[in-house]
Short mmCIF file of C-alpha atoms in Angstrom, two decimals:
data_model
loop_
_atom_site.label_atom_id
_atom_site.label_comp_id
_atom_site.label_asym_id
_atom_site.label_seq_id
_atom_site.Cartn_x
_atom_site.Cartn_y
_atom_site.Cartn_z
CA MET A 1 -46.63 -67.38 18.99
CA LYS A 2 -48.15 -67.96 15.59
CA HIS A 3 -49.64 -64.43 15.53
CA LEU A 4 -46.37 -62.91 16.75
CA PHE A 5 -44.47 -64.72 14.03
CA ILE A 6 -46.86 -63.41 11.36
CA LEU A 7 -46.52 -59.86 12.76
CA ILE A 8 -42.72 -60.05 12.61
CA ILE A 9 -42.89 -61.29 9.01
CA LEU A 10 -45.24 -58.42 8.07
CA LEU A 11 -43.02 -55.82 9.74
CA PHE A 12 -39.93 -57.27 8.08
CA SER A 13 -41.69 -57.29 4.69
CA ARG A 14 -42.79 -53.68 5.16
CA ALA A 15 -39.27 -52.55 6.13
CA GLU A 16 -37.85 -54.44 3.17
CA ALA A 17 -40.39 -52.78 0.86
CA GLN A 18 -39.51 -49.35 2.25
CA THR A 19 -35.80 -50.05 1.77
CA SER A 20 -36.49 -51.14 -1.78
CA ALA A 21 -38.62 -48.03 -2.48
CA PHE A 22 -35.93 -45.80 -0.97
CA SER A 23 -33.31 -47.48 -3.16
CA ILE A 24 -35.43 -46.82 -6.24
CA ALA A 25 -35.83 -43.15 -5.22
CA ASP A 26 -32.08 -42.87 -4.59
CA SER A 27 -31.25 -44.32 -7.99
CA LEU A 28 -33.58 -41.80 -9.66
CA TYR A 29 -31.97 -38.98 -7.65
CA THR A 30 -28.46 -40.14 -8.58
CA ILE A 31 -29.13 -39.99 -12.32
CA GLY A 32 -30.79 -36.57 -12.05
CA ASN A 33 -34.41 -37.65 -12.49
CA TYR A 34 -35.44 -35.42 -9.59
CA SER A 35 -39.18 -35.08 -10.19
CA LYS A 36 -39.71 -38.87 -10.21
CA ALA A 37 -37.36 -39.17 -7.24
CA ILE A 38 -39.55 -36.73 -5.29
CA ASN A 39 -42.62 -38.89 -5.99
CA GLU A 40 -40.84 -42.02 -4.81
CA TYR A 41 -39.45 -40.37 -1.65
CA SER A 42 -42.96 -39.09 -0.87
CA LYS A 43 -44.27 -42.67 -0.91
CA VAL A 44 -41.60 -43.77 1.57
CA GLY A 45 -41.97 -40.87 4.02
CA GLY A 46 -39.76 -40.10 7.01
CA LEU A 47 -37.05 -37.49 7.65
CA SER A 48 -34.47 -39.10 5.37
CA SER A 49 -36.93 -38.91 2.49
CA ALA A 50 -37.84 -35.32 3.42
CA LEU A 51 -34.14 -34.36 3.28
CA GLN A 52 -33.77 -35.98 -0.13
CA ILE A 53 -36.91 -34.21 -1.36
CA ALA A 54 -35.38 -30.90 -0.24
CA ARG A 55 -32.20 -31.71 -2.14
CA SER A 56 -34.22 -32.68 -5.22
CA TYR A 57 -36.18 -29.41 -5.21
CA ASN A 58 -32.87 -27.57 -4.77
CA ALA A 59 -31.38 -29.42 -7.73
CA ILE A 60 -34.25 -28.55 -10.09
CA GLY A 61 -34.27 -24.90 -8.96
CA ASN A 62 -37.51 -24.89 -7.00
CA TYR A 63 -35.82 -23.12 -4.12
CA GLU A 64 -38.89 -22.06 -2.13
CA LYS A 65 -40.12 -25.65 -1.84
CA ALA A 66 -36.58 -26.77 -1.04
CA ILE A 67 -36.38 -24.27 1.82
CA LYS A 68 -39.72 -25.46 3.21
CA GLN A 69 -38.57 -29.08 3.13
CA TYR A 70 -35.23 -28.25 4.76
CA GLN A 71 -37.04 -26.24 7.43
CA TYR A 72 -39.35 -29.19 8.11
CA VAL A 73 -36.35 -31.51 8.59
CA VAL A 74 -34.56 -29.00 10.85
CA ASP A 75 -37.70 -28.45 12.98
CA GLU A 76 -38.21 -32.21 13.39
CA ASP A 77 -34.52 -33.00 13.94
CA VAL A 78 -32.83 -30.03 15.62
CA VAL A 79 -29.46 -31.80 15.82
CA ASN A 80 -29.26 -32.46 12.07
CA GLN A 81 -26.30 -30.21 11.24
CA LEU A 82 -26.10 -31.35 7.62
CA ALA A 83 -29.68 -30.24 6.90
CA GLN A 84 -28.98 -26.90 8.61
CA LEU A 85 -25.80 -26.40 6.60
CA GLU A 86 -27.58 -27.05 3.31
CA LEU A 87 -30.48 -24.81 4.34
CA GLY A 88 -28.12 -21.99 5.29
CA LYS A 89 -26.21 -22.21 2.01
CA LEU A 90 -29.48 -22.10 0.06
CA LEU A 91 -30.65 -19.06 2.05
CA LEU A 92 -27.39 -17.33 1.16
CA LYS A 93 -27.97 -18.19 -2.48
CA MET A 94 -31.45 -16.65 -2.27
CA ASN A 95 -30.05 -13.45 -0.65
CA ARG A 96 -32.00 -14.14 2.53
CA PHE A 97 -29.01 -13.12 4.60
CA GLU A 98 -30.67 -12.51 7.96
CA GLU A 99 -32.21 -15.99 7.91
CA ALA A 100 -28.91 -17.50 6.79
CA LYS A 101 -27.11 -15.72 9.62
CA SER A 102 -29.56 -17.18 12.12
CA VAL A 103 -28.91 -20.70 10.81
CA PHE A 104 -25.12 -20.39 10.83
CA THR A 105 -25.09 -18.67 14.23
CA ASN A 106 -26.91 -21.69 15.61
CA LEU A 107 -24.45 -24.06 13.90
CA THR A 108 -21.39 -22.22 15.25
CA ASP A 109 -22.90 -22.21 18.74
CA VAL A 110 -23.45 -25.97 18.59
CA ASN A 111 -20.19 -26.83 16.83
CA THR A 112 -17.54 -24.18 17.46
CA ASP A 113 -14.73 -26.23 15.91
CA ASN A 114 -16.12 -26.40 12.37
CA PRO A 115 -14.30 -23.95 10.04
CA GLU A 116 -16.97 -24.26 7.33
CA PHE A 117 -19.68 -23.04 9.71
CA GLN A 118 -17.49 -20.07 10.65
CA PHE A 119 -16.84 -19.26 6.98
CA TYR A 120 -20.52 -19.28 6.03
CA LEU A 121 -21.44 -17.14 9.03
CA GLY A 122 -18.77 -14.75 7.75
CA GLU A 123 -20.45 -14.78 4.33
CA ALA A 124 -23.83 -13.93 5.86
CA ASN A 125 -22.30 -11.04 7.83
CA ARG A 126 -20.38 -9.78 4.78
CA ASN A 127 -23.56 -9.64 2.72
CA LEU A 128 -25.24 -7.76 5.56
CA ASN A 129 -22.39 -5.21 5.35
CA LEU A 130 -21.16 -6.21 8.81
CA SER A 131 -17.48 -6.04 7.89
CA GLU A 132 -15.97 -6.40 11.35
CA GLU A 133 -18.14 -9.41 12.19
CA SER A 134 -17.39 -11.11 8.87
CA LEU A 135 -13.63 -10.59 9.28
CA GLU A 136 -13.83 -12.11 12.75
CA GLN A 137 -15.57 -15.22 11.38
CA TYR A 138 -13.07 -15.65 8.53
CA LYS A 139 -10.19 -15.38 11.01
CA LYS A 140 -11.84 -17.95 13.27
CA ALA A 141 -12.19 -20.30 10.29
CA ILE A 142 -8.47 -19.91 9.52
CA SER A 143 -7.52 -20.47 13.16
CA LEU A 144 -9.39 -23.79 12.95
CA ASP A 145 -8.05 -24.66 9.49
CA SER A 146 -5.15 -22.65 8.09
CA THR A 147 -5.92 -24.02 4.61
CA ASN A 148 -9.47 -22.64 4.49
CA LEU A 149 -8.92 -21.06 1.10
CA ARG A 150 -12.23 -19.21 0.80
CA SER A 151 -11.73 -17.45 4.12
CA LEU A 152 -8.16 -16.56 3.16
CA PHE A 153 -9.42 -15.12 -0.13
CA GLN A 154 -12.12 -12.98 1.49
CA LEU A 155 -9.63 -11.56 3.99
CA ALA A 156 -7.05 -10.91 1.27
CA LYS A 157 -9.68 -9.28 -0.94
CA TYR A 158 -10.93 -7.02 1.87
CA TYR A 159 -7.45 -5.75 2.74
CA THR A 160 -6.53 -5.33 -0.94
CA ILE A 161 -9.56 -3.09 -1.49
CA LYS A 162 -8.71 -1.15 1.68
CA ARG A 163 -5.12 -0.72 0.41
CA GLU A 164 -3.76 -2.33 3.58
CA ARG A 165 -0.75 -3.86 1.86
CA ASP A 166 0.80 -5.87 4.70
CA ASN A 167 -2.46 -7.45 5.87
CA ALA A 168 -3.42 -8.30 2.29
CA LEU A 169 -0.05 -9.94 1.58
CA LYS A 170 -0.22 -11.90 4.83
CA TYR A 171 -3.37 -13.76 3.78
CA ILE A 172 -2.42 -13.98 0.10
CA ILE A 173 0.88 -15.70 0.93
CA MET A 174 -0.86 -18.04 3.38
CA GLY A 175 -3.24 -19.13 0.64
CA LEU A 176 -0.57 -19.46 -2.05
CA ASN A 177 1.58 -21.58 0.27
CA PHE A 178 -1.31 -24.02 0.33
CA TYR A 179 -2.24 -23.75 -3.36
CA GLU A 180 0.32 -21.93 -5.49
CA ASN A 181 -1.83 -21.80 -8.63
CA ASP A 182 -4.95 -20.27 -7.12
CA VAL A 183 -5.69 -17.71 -9.83
CA SER A 184 -7.83 -15.46 -7.59
CA LEU A 185 -5.07 -15.10 -5.00
CA ILE A 186 -2.41 -14.56 -7.67
CA ASN A 187 -4.61 -11.83 -9.12
CA LEU A 188 -4.92 -10.17 -5.70
CA HIS A 189 -1.14 -10.45 -5.24
CA ALA A 190 -0.62 -8.67 -8.56
CA LEU A 191 -3.12 -5.93 -7.63
CA VAL A 192 -1.45 -5.31 -4.26
CA LEU A 193 1.92 -4.85 -5.96
CA PHE A 194 0.35 -2.71 -8.70
CA ASN A 195 -1.31 -0.46 -6.12
CA ASP A 196 2.06 -0.17 -4.38
CA SER A 197 3.68 0.93 -7.70
CA GLN A 198 5.82 -2.22 -7.78
CA PHE A 199 5.13 -2.65 -11.47
CA GLU A 200 8.11 -4.84 -12.29
CA LYS A 201 7.05 -7.40 -9.65
CA ALA A 202 3.38 -7.18 -10.65
CA ILE A 203 4.06 -7.99 -14.34
CA PRO A 204 4.87 -11.73 -14.02
CA LEU A 205 1.86 -12.20 -11.75
CA PHE A 206 -0.56 -10.56 -14.19
CA GLU A 207 1.02 -12.69 -16.94
CA LYS A 208 0.40 -15.82 -14.85
CA VAL A 209 -3.21 -14.80 -14.24
CA ILE A 210 -3.72 -14.66 -18.02
CA GLU A 211 -1.85 -17.96 -18.47
CA LEU A 212 -4.21 -19.60 -15.97
CA GLY A 213 -7.20 -18.50 -18.04
CA LYS A 214 -8.43 -15.36 -16.28
CA ASP A 215 -7.82 -12.97 -19.18
CA LYS A 216 -10.26 -10.28 -18.12
CA ASP A 217 -10.05 -6.79 -19.64
CA TYR A 218 -8.91 -5.16 -16.40
CA VAL A 219 -5.96 -7.59 -16.22
CA TYR A 220 -4.73 -6.48 -19.66
CA GLU A 221 -5.38 -2.85 -18.71
CA LYS A 222 -3.23 -3.06 -15.57
CA LEU A 223 -0.64 -5.17 -17.38
CA GLY A 224 -0.41 -2.52 -20.10
CA ILE A 225 0.11 0.21 -17.50
CA SER A 226 2.73 -1.91 -15.73
CA TYR A 227 4.64 -2.53 -18.98
CA ASN A 228 4.53 1.19 -19.74
CA LYS A 229 5.79 2.14 -16.28
CA ASN A 230 8.54 -0.47 -16.64
CA TRP A 231 9.61 0.94 -20.04
CA GLU A 232 8.52 -2.21 -21.90
CA PHE A 233 6.72 -0.27 -24.60
CA ASN A 234 6.22 -3.03 -27.20
CA LYS A 235 4.64 -5.33 -24.63
CA ALA A 236 2.40 -2.48 -23.47
CA LYS A 237 1.24 -1.97 -27.06
CA GLU A 238 0.50 -5.71 -27.35
CA ALA A 239 -1.64 -5.60 -24.19
CA TYR A 240 -3.60 -2.61 -25.46
CA ALA A 241 -3.97 -4.25 -28.88
CA VAL A 242 -5.81 -7.14 -27.19
CA LEU A 243 -8.16 -4.67 -25.50
CA LEU A 244 -8.86 -2.76 -28.72
CA LYS A 245 -9.56 -6.02 -30.54
CA ARG A 246 -12.22 -6.76 -27.94
CA ASP A 247 -13.61 -3.23 -27.77
CA ASP A 248 -12.47 -0.46 -30.10
CA THR A 249 -14.86 2.06 -28.54
CA ASN A 250 -13.09 2.33 -25.17
CA SER A 251 -11.54 5.79 -25.09
CA GLN A 252 -9.36 5.01 -22.05
CA THR A 253 -7.48 2.31 -23.97
CA TYR A 254 -6.61 4.83 -26.69
CA PHE A 255 -5.50 7.35 -24.07
CA ASP A 256 -3.31 4.73 -22.38
CA LEU A 257 -1.83 3.72 -25.72
CA ALA A 258 -1.15 7.38 -26.52
CA SER A 259 0.76 7.71 -23.24
CA VAL A 260 3.04 4.87 -24.37
CA TYR A 261 3.89 6.67 -27.61
CA GLN A 262 4.29 9.94 -25.73
CA LYS A 263 6.77 8.29 -23.36
CA GLU A 264 8.65 6.99 -26.42
CA SER A 265 8.70 10.60 -27.74
CA LYS A 266 6.65 9.49 -30.75
CA LEU A 267 4.41 12.50 -30.39
CA ASP A 268 2.70 12.32 -33.80
CA SER A 269 1.55 8.76 -33.06
CA ALA A 270 0.44 9.84 -29.58
CA LYS A 271 -1.73 12.57 -31.10
CA ILE A 272 -3.32 10.06 -33.50
CA PHE A 273 -4.45 7.87 -30.61
CA ILE A 274 -5.62 10.81 -28.52
CA ASN A 275 -7.80 11.92 -31.42
CA LYS A 276 -9.13 8.37 -31.75
CA ALA A 277 -9.93 8.39 -28.04
CA MET A 278 -11.79 11.65 -28.39
CA ALA A 279 -13.67 10.34 -31.41
CA VAL A 280 -15.23 7.59 -29.29
CA GLN A 281 -15.32 9.38 -25.94
CA LYS A 282 -18.67 10.36 -24.50
CA PRO A 283 -19.54 13.03 -23.58
CA ILE A 284 -16.56 15.07 -22.31
CA PHE A 285 -13.22 15.70 -24.06
CA VAL A 286 -11.27 17.28 -21.20
CA ASN A 287 -8.74 14.46 -20.95
CA GLY A 288 -8.12 14.42 -24.71
CA TYR A 289 -7.74 18.18 -25.09
CA SER A 290 -5.45 18.30 -22.05
CA GLN A 291 -3.18 15.54 -23.38
CA LEU A 292 -2.96 17.24 -26.79
CA ALA A 293 -2.07 20.46 -24.99
CA TYR A 294 0.73 18.73 -23.04
CA ILE A 295 2.15 17.31 -26.27
CA ALA A 296 2.01 20.70 -28.01
CA ARG A 297 3.72 22.28 -25.03
CA GLU A 298 6.41 19.58 -25.12
CA GLN A 299 6.93 20.51 -28.77
CA LYS A 300 7.31 24.18 -27.68
CA ASP A 301 4.14 25.05 -29.62
CA PHE A 302 2.65 27.12 -26.81
CA LYS A 303 -0.09 28.79 -28.87
CA THR A 304 -1.51 25.42 -29.91
CA ALA A 305 -1.21 24.16 -26.35
CA PHE A 306 -3.11 27.22 -25.13
CA LYS A 307 -5.92 26.58 -27.64
CA PHE A 308 -6.30 22.98 -26.43
CA PHE A 309 -6.35 24.07 -22.77
CA GLU A 310 -9.03 26.60 -23.72
CA ARG A 311 -11.14 23.83 -25.25
CA ALA A 312 -10.61 21.64 -22.20
CA HIS A 313 -11.73 24.50 -19.95
CA LEU A 314 -14.86 25.05 -22.06
CA GLU A 315 -15.70 21.37 -21.65
CA ASP A 316 -15.28 21.44 -17.87
CA ASN A 317 -14.69 24.74 -16.09
CA SER A 318 -14.55 23.02 -12.68
CA ASP A 319 -11.10 21.55 -13.36
CA ALA A 320 -8.65 23.90 -11.62
CA ARG A 321 -5.57 22.21 -13.09
CA VAL A 322 -6.79 22.89 -16.63
CA TYR A 323 -7.23 26.60 -15.90
CA TYR A 324 -3.86 26.78 -14.13
CA ASN A 325 -2.19 25.28 -17.22
CA LEU A 326 -4.16 27.71 -19.36
CA ALA A 327 -2.69 30.63 -17.41
CA THR A 328 0.91 29.33 -17.32
CA THR A 329 0.88 28.42 -21.02
CA TYR A 330 -0.41 31.87 -22.00
CA ASP A 331 2.32 33.32 -19.84
CA GLN A 332 4.94 31.41 -21.87
CA PHE A 333 4.17 32.90 -25.29
CA SER A 334 2.23 36.15 -24.85
CA THR A 335 3.65 39.63 -24.38
CA ASP A 336 0.37 41.04 -23.06
CA LEU A 337 1.23 41.60 -19.39
CA GLN A 338 -2.26 42.70 -18.37
CA LYS A 339 -3.93 39.66 -19.90
CA LYS A 340 -1.38 37.39 -18.22
CA LEU A 341 -2.23 39.07 -14.91
CA ASN A 342 -5.95 38.60 -15.55
CA TYR A 343 -5.54 34.87 -16.06
CA TYR A 344 -3.65 34.41 -12.79
CA GLU A 345 -6.07 36.62 -10.83
CA ASN A 346 -9.03 34.71 -12.27
CA PHE A 347 -7.37 31.49 -11.17
CA LEU A 348 -7.14 32.66 -7.54
CA LYS A 349 -10.68 34.06 -7.72
CA HIS A 350 -12.39 30.95 -9.09
CA TYR A 351 -10.17 28.23 -7.54
CA PRO A 352 -9.15 29.59 -4.11
CA ASN A 353 -8.84 26.22 -2.36
CA GLU A 354 -6.65 24.30 -4.79
CA HIS A 355 -3.20 22.74 -4.37
CA PRO A 356 -0.81 24.98 -2.35
CA PHE A 357 1.79 24.81 -5.15
CA TYR A 358 -0.68 26.23 -7.69
CA TYR A 359 -1.80 28.93 -5.27
CA GLU A 360 1.71 30.04 -4.30
CA THR A 361 2.99 30.04 -7.90
CA ALA A 362 0.01 32.09 -9.10
CA ARG A 363 0.31 34.53 -6.20
CA LYS A 364 4.05 34.99 -6.79
CA ARG A 365 3.52 35.48 -10.54
CA ILE A 366 0.78 38.09 -9.90
CA SER A 367 3.23 40.06 -7.76
CA GLU A 368 5.90 39.89 -10.49
CA LEU A 369 3.49 40.92 -13.25
CA LYS A 370 2.15 43.87 -11.27
CA GLU A 371 5.72 45.06 -10.79
CA GLU A 372 6.46 44.62 -14.52
CA ILE A 373 3.30 46.55 -15.48
CA HIS A 374 4.22 49.32 -13.06
CA PHE A 375 7.72 49.74 -14.49
CA THR A 376 6.39 49.58 -18.05
CA LYS A 377 4.08 52.50 -17.29
CA GLU A 378 6.93 54.39 -15.67
#
């Protein structure tokens, strides 16, 4: 009895010492002193310490050692879902998607009712470019928890990119009903409406995205276009002014700003910004020359328009629309019937598979010109 009593005291003392050592390690871990915490956990031993060591390595960025520790815990305790979840998330972070998929497949097999496991399996499949499988997992996550915001976002994003308006809006609205100020979902909502040419409805959403702190360049770009399409020219100019303040070498911003002035019939200002766009544009000027040509044609200055279309064609002779405009503009001011005919015939020769309207107009005009030339000779 005496020996048994001593043994119990020794065991109790050892357990108490381990508890005390574990508490010390935990306190070091809590305040972020991870290296010392690892040393203390190592002294204690056991699976709980091994899990904490894995977390400590993860926290300090030593991911390979963290993965080895997590794997040790998972191998020793196959029912430890928390260790598997943390391991799978770390594997995703390290772009080890096949391994992550294996972990989350196991978790979803064991626990089919956990929406987080379904979501992360969806993430692994998405990164493996398995779109159908990832969509299935996100939908399963939502069926288990309709407020699973990350799954809702991934579905909404996928259908927005695919231009599937109704599906995108379905998941966007579901998410916003749960959290009305989710900036990512509001942004997707704005993009869906923008892509659907519903510019007036998209404007307040883009404005809210900026108000919520996501003032990315593309938001101002699409907001500027939306203002322009909605005839709110001053607001469009303000949006483009923000972009130019951030980057005054972006030719597209100047072109977009020029289109605002052109729509206002302020053609001299439009030309100024087109020239600025061309001054910073690299390496091709087709867009700039074409826009200057359109403005000149609008001003009934067909010779100048023709010269700009010629320059655009020299920059890129693969653009059929440029050459078509070259032919029709020459037709508007020249009296040289044969040269007019040559332009239209060259168009059909070099661009035989273009838009039916271009083809039919050119073909009809060739017939008319040949008749005019014939009667002139007569």
